[in-house]
Every structure is written in C-alpha cells, then in structure tokens.
Coordinates of N, CA, C and O in Angstrom, one line a residue:
X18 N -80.4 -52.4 -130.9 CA -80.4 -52.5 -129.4 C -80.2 -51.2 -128.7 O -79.1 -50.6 -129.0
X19 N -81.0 -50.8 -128.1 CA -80.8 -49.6 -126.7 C -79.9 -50.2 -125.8 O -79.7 -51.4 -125.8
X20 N -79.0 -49.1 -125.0 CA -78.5 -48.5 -124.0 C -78.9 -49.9 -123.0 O -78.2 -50.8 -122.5
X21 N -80.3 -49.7 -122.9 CA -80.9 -50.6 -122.2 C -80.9 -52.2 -122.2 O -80.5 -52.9 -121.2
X22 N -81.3 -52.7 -123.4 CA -80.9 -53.9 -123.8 C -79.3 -54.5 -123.7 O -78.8 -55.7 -123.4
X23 N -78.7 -53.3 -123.9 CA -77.0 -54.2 -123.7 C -77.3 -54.0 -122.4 O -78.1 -55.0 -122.2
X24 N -77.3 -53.3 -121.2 CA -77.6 -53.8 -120.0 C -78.1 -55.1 -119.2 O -77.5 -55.7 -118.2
X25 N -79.3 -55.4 -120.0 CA -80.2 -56.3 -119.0 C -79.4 -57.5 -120.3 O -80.2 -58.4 -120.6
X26 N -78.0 -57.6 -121.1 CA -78.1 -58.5 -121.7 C -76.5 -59.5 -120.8 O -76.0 -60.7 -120.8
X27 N -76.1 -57.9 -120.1 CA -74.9 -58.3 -119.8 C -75.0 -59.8 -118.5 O -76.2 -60.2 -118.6
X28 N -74.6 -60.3 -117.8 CA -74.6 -61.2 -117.2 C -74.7 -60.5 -115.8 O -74.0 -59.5 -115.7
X29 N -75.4 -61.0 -114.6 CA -75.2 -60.3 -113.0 C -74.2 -60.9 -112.0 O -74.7 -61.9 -111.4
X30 N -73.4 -60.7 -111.7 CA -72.9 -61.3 -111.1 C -73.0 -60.8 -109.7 O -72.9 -59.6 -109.6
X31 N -73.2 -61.3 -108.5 CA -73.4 -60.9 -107.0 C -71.7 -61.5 -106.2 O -70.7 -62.0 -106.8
X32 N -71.9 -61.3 -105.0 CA -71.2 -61.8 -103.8 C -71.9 -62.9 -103.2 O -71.3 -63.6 -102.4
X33 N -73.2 -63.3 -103.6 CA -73.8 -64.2 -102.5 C -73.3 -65.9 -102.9 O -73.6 -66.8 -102.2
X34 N -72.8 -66.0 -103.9 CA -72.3 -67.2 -103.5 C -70.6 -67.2 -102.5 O -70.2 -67.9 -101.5
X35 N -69.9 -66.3 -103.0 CA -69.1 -66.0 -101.7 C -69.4 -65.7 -100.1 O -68.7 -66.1 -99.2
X36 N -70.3 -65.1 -100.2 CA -71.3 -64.9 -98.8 C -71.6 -66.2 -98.4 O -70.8 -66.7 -97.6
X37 N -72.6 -67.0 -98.7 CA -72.5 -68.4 -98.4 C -71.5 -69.0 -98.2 O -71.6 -69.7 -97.2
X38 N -70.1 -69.1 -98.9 CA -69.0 -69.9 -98.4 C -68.0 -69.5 -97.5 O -67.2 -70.2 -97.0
X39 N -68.1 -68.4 -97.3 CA -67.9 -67.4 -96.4 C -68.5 -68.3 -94.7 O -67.9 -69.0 -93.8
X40 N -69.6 -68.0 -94.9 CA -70.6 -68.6 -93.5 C -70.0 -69.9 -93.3 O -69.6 -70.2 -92.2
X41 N -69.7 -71.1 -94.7 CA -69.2 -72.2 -94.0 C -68.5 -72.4 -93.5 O -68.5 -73.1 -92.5
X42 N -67.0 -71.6 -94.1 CA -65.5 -71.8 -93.6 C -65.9 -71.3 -91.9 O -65.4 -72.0 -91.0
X43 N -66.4 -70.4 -91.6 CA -66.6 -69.6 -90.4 C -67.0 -70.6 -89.5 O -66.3 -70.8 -88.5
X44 N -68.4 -71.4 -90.0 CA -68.9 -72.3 -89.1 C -67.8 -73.5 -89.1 O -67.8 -74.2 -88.1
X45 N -66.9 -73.8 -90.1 CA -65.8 -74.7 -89.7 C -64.6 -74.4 -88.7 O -63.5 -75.0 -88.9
X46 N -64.6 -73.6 -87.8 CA -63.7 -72.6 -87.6 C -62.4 -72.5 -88.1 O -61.5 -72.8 -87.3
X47 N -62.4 -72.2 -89.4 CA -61.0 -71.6 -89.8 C -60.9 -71.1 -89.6 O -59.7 -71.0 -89.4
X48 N -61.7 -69.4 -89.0 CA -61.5 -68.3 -89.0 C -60.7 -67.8 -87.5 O -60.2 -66.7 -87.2
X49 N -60.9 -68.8 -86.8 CA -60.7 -68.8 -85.4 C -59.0 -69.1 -85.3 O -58.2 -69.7 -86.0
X50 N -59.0 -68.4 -83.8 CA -57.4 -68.5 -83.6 C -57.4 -69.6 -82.9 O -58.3 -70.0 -82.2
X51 N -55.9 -70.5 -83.4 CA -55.6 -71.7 -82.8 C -55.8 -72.9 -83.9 O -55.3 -74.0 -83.7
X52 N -56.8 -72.3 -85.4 CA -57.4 -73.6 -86.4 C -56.0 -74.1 -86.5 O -54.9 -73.5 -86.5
X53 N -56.4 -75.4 -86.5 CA -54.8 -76.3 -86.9 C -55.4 -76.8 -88.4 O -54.5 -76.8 -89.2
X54 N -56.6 -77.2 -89.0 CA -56.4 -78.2 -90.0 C -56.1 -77.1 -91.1 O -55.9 -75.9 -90.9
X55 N -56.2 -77.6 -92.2 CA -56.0 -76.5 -93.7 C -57.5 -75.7 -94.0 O -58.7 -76.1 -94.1
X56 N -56.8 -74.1 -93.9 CA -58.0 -73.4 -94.2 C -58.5 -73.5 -95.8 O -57.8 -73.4 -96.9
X57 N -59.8 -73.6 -95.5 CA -60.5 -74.2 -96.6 C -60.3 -72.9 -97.9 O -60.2 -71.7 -97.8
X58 N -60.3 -73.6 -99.1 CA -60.2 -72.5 -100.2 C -61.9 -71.6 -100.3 O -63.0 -72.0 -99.9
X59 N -61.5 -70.1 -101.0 CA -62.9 -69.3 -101.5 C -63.7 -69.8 -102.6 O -65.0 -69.7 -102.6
X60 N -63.1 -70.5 -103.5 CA -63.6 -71.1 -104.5 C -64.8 -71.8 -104.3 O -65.1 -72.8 -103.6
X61 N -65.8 -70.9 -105.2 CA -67.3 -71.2 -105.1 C -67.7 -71.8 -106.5 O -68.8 -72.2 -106.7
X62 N -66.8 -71.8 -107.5 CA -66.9 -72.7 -108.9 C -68.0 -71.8 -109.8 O -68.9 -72.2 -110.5
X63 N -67.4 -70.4 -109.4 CA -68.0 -69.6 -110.6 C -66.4 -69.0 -111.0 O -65.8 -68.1 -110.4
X64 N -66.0 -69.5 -112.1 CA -64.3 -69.4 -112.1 C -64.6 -68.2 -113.5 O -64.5 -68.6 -114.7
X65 N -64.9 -67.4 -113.3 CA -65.0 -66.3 -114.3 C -64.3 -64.7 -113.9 O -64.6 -64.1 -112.9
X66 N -63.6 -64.4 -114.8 CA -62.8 -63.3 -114.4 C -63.3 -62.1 -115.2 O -63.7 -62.4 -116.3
X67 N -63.4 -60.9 -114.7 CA -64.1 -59.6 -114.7 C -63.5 -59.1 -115.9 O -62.6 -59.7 -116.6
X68 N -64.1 -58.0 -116.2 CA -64.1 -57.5 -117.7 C -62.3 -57.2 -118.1 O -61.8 -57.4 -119.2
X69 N -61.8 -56.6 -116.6 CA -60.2 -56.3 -117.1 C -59.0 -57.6 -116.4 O -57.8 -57.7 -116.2
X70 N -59.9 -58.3 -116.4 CA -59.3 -59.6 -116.0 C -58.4 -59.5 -114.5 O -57.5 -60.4 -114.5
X71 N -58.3 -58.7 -113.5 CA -58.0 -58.4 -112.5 C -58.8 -59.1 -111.1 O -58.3 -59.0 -110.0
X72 N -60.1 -59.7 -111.4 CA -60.4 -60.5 -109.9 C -61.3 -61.6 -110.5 O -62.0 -61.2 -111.4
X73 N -61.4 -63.0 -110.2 CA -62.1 -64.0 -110.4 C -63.6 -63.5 -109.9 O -63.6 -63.2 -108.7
X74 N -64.8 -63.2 -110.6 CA -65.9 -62.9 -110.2 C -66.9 -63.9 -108.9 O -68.0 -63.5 -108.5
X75 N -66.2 -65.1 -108.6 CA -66.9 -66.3 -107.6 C -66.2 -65.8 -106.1 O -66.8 -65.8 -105.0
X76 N -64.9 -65.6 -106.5 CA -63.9 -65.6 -105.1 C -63.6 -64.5 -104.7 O -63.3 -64.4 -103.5
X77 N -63.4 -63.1 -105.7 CA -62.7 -62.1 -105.4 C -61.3 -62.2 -105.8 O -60.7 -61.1 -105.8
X78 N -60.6 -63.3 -106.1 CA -59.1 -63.7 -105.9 C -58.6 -63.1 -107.0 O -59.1 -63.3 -108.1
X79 N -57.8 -62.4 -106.9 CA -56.9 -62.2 -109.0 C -56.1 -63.7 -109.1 O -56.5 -64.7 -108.5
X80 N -55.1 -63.6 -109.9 CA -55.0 -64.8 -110.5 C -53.8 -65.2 -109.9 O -53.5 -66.4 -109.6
X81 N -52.8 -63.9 -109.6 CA -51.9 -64.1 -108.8 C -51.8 -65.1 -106.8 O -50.9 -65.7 -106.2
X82 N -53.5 -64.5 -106.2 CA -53.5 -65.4 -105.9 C -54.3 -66.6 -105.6 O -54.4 -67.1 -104.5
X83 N -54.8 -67.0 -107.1 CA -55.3 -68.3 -107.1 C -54.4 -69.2 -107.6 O -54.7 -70.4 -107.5
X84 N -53.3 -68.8 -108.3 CA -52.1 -69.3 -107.9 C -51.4 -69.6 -107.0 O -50.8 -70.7 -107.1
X85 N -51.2 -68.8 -105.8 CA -50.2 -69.1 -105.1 C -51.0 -69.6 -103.6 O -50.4 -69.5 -102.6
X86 N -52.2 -70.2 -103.6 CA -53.3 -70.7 -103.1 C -52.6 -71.9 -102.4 O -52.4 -72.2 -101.3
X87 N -52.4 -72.5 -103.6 CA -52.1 -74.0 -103.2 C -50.8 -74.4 -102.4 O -50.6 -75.5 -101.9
X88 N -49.7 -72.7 -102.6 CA -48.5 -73.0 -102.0 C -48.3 -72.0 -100.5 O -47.3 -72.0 -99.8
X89 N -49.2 -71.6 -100.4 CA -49.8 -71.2 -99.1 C -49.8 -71.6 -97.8 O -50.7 -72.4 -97.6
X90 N -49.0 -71.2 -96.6 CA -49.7 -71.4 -95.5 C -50.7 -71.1 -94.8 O -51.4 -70.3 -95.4
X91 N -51.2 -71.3 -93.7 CA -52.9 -71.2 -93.5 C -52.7 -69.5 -93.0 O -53.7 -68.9 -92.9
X92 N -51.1 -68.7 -92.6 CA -51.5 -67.8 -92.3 C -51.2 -67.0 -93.7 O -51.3 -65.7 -93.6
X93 N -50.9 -67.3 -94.7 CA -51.1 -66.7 -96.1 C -52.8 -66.9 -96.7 O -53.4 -66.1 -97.5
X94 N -53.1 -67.9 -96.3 CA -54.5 -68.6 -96.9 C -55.5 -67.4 -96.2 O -56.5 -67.0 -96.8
X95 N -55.3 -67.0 -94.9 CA -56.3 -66.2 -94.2 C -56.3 -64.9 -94.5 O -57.4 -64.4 -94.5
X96 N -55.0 -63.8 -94.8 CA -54.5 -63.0 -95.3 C -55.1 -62.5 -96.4 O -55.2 -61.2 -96.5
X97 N -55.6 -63.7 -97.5 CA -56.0 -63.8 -98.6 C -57.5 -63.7 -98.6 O -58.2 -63.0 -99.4
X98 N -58.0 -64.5 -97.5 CA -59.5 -64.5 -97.1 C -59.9 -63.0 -97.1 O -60.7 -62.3 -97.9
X99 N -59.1 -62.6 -95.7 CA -59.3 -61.1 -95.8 C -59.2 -59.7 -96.4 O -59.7 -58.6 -96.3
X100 N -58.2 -60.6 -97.3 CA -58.1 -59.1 -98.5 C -59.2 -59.5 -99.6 O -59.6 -58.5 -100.2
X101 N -59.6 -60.5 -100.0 CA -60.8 -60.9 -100.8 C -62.3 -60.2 -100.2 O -62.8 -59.3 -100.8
X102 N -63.0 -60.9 -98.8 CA -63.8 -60.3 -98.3 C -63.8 -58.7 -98.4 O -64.7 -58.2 -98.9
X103 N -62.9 -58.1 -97.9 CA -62.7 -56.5 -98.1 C -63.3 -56.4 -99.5 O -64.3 -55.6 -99.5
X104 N -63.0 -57.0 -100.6 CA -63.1 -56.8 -101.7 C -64.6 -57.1 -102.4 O -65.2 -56.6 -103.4
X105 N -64.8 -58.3 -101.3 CA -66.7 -57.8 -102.1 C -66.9 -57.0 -100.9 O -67.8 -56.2 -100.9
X106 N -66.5 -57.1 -100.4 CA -67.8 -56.3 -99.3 C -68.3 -56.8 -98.3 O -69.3 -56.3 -97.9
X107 N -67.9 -57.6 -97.8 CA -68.2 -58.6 -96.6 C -67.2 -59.1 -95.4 O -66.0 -59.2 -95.4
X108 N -68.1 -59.3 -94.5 CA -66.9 -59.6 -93.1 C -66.9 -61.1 -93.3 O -67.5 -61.8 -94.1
X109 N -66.0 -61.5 -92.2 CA -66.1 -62.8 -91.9 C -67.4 -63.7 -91.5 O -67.1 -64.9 -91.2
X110 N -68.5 -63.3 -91.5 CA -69.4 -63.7 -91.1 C -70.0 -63.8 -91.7 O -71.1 -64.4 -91.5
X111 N -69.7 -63.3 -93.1 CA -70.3 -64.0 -94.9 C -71.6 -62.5 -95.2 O -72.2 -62.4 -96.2
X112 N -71.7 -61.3 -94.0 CA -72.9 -60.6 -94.2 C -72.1 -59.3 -95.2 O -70.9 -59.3 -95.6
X113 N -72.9 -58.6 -95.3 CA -72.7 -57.0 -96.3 C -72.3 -55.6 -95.1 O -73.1 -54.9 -94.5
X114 N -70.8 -55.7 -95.2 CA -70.4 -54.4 -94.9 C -70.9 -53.4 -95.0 O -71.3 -53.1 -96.1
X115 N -71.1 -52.4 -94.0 CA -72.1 -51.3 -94.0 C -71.4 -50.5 -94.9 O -70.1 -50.6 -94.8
X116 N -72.0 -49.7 -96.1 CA -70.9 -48.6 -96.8 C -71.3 -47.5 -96.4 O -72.3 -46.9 -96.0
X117 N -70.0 -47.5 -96.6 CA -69.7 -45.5 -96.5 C -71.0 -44.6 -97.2 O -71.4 -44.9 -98.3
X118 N -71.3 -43.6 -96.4 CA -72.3 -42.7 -97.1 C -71.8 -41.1 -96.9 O -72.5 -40.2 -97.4

C-alpha cells in the first residue's frame, strides 16, 4: 500500500453534521437570551473519538465534557456550545468561520 492508499483508506470525518445541529438548536432558540427550557445537547450520534482521544469527532466535546453534560446548567450547557463551535469552526448559526490567512 502507498502513502496514498492509507490516506483515501483512513475514514473523513467533517463538521457538517454538527453544522446542521447547530442550525436546529439556533432555530429553537436556545441560543437566545431569556431561553428558559433545557438547552438542547451537541450530540449528532457520531460518538467517535479522534486519533488521541481528546474530542468526540460528531460534537467537538472531549469526554470531560460529555460527562458533565448532563449535570449542567443551561448557562454551563451554552459555555460548552461555544467552546465546541470555536472548535470546529463554526458560529452559532451552524456556518464556517472565516480563517485566518
């Protein structure tokens, strides 16, 4: 096997199913000040964790806190949103942050 072959053998993983769930929570307004119900979890049910096991590849979340998810207030839950999105690369609005050039 080439260079190449382990390449196109490895698996792809994107942001766009987070991008998509992203847009829902938004159009539910969790993201909005004032949400009273429970902000909705990132969890898009791709529960696979990255080569050094440091971020869930569906959510962004490390494990620390897809643990502490559930014991969470909604202003812990949002906190989380936002340091996740940072982390693929996306705003609140589920689109692709401009990068730095």
């Amino acid at each position: 096997m080439t260079e190449l072959d382990d390449k196109l053998a490895e698996p792809v993983y994107t942001n766009a199913p987070l991008a998509a769930r992203t847009k829902l929570v938004r159009a539910s307004g969790a993201f909005a000040a004032g949400y009273d119900d429970v902000v909705p979890s990132p969890c898009v049910s791709v529960c696979k964790m990255n080569a050094d096991r440091s971020l869930c590849l569906g959510c962004y979340r490390s494990i620390d806190e897809i643990r502490a998810w559930s014991k969470s207030d909604n202003a812990g839950r949002l906190q989380m949103w936002q340091q996740l999105l940072a982390r693929a690369g996306l705003g609140h609005d589920g689109r692709a942050l401009p990068k730095d050039e």
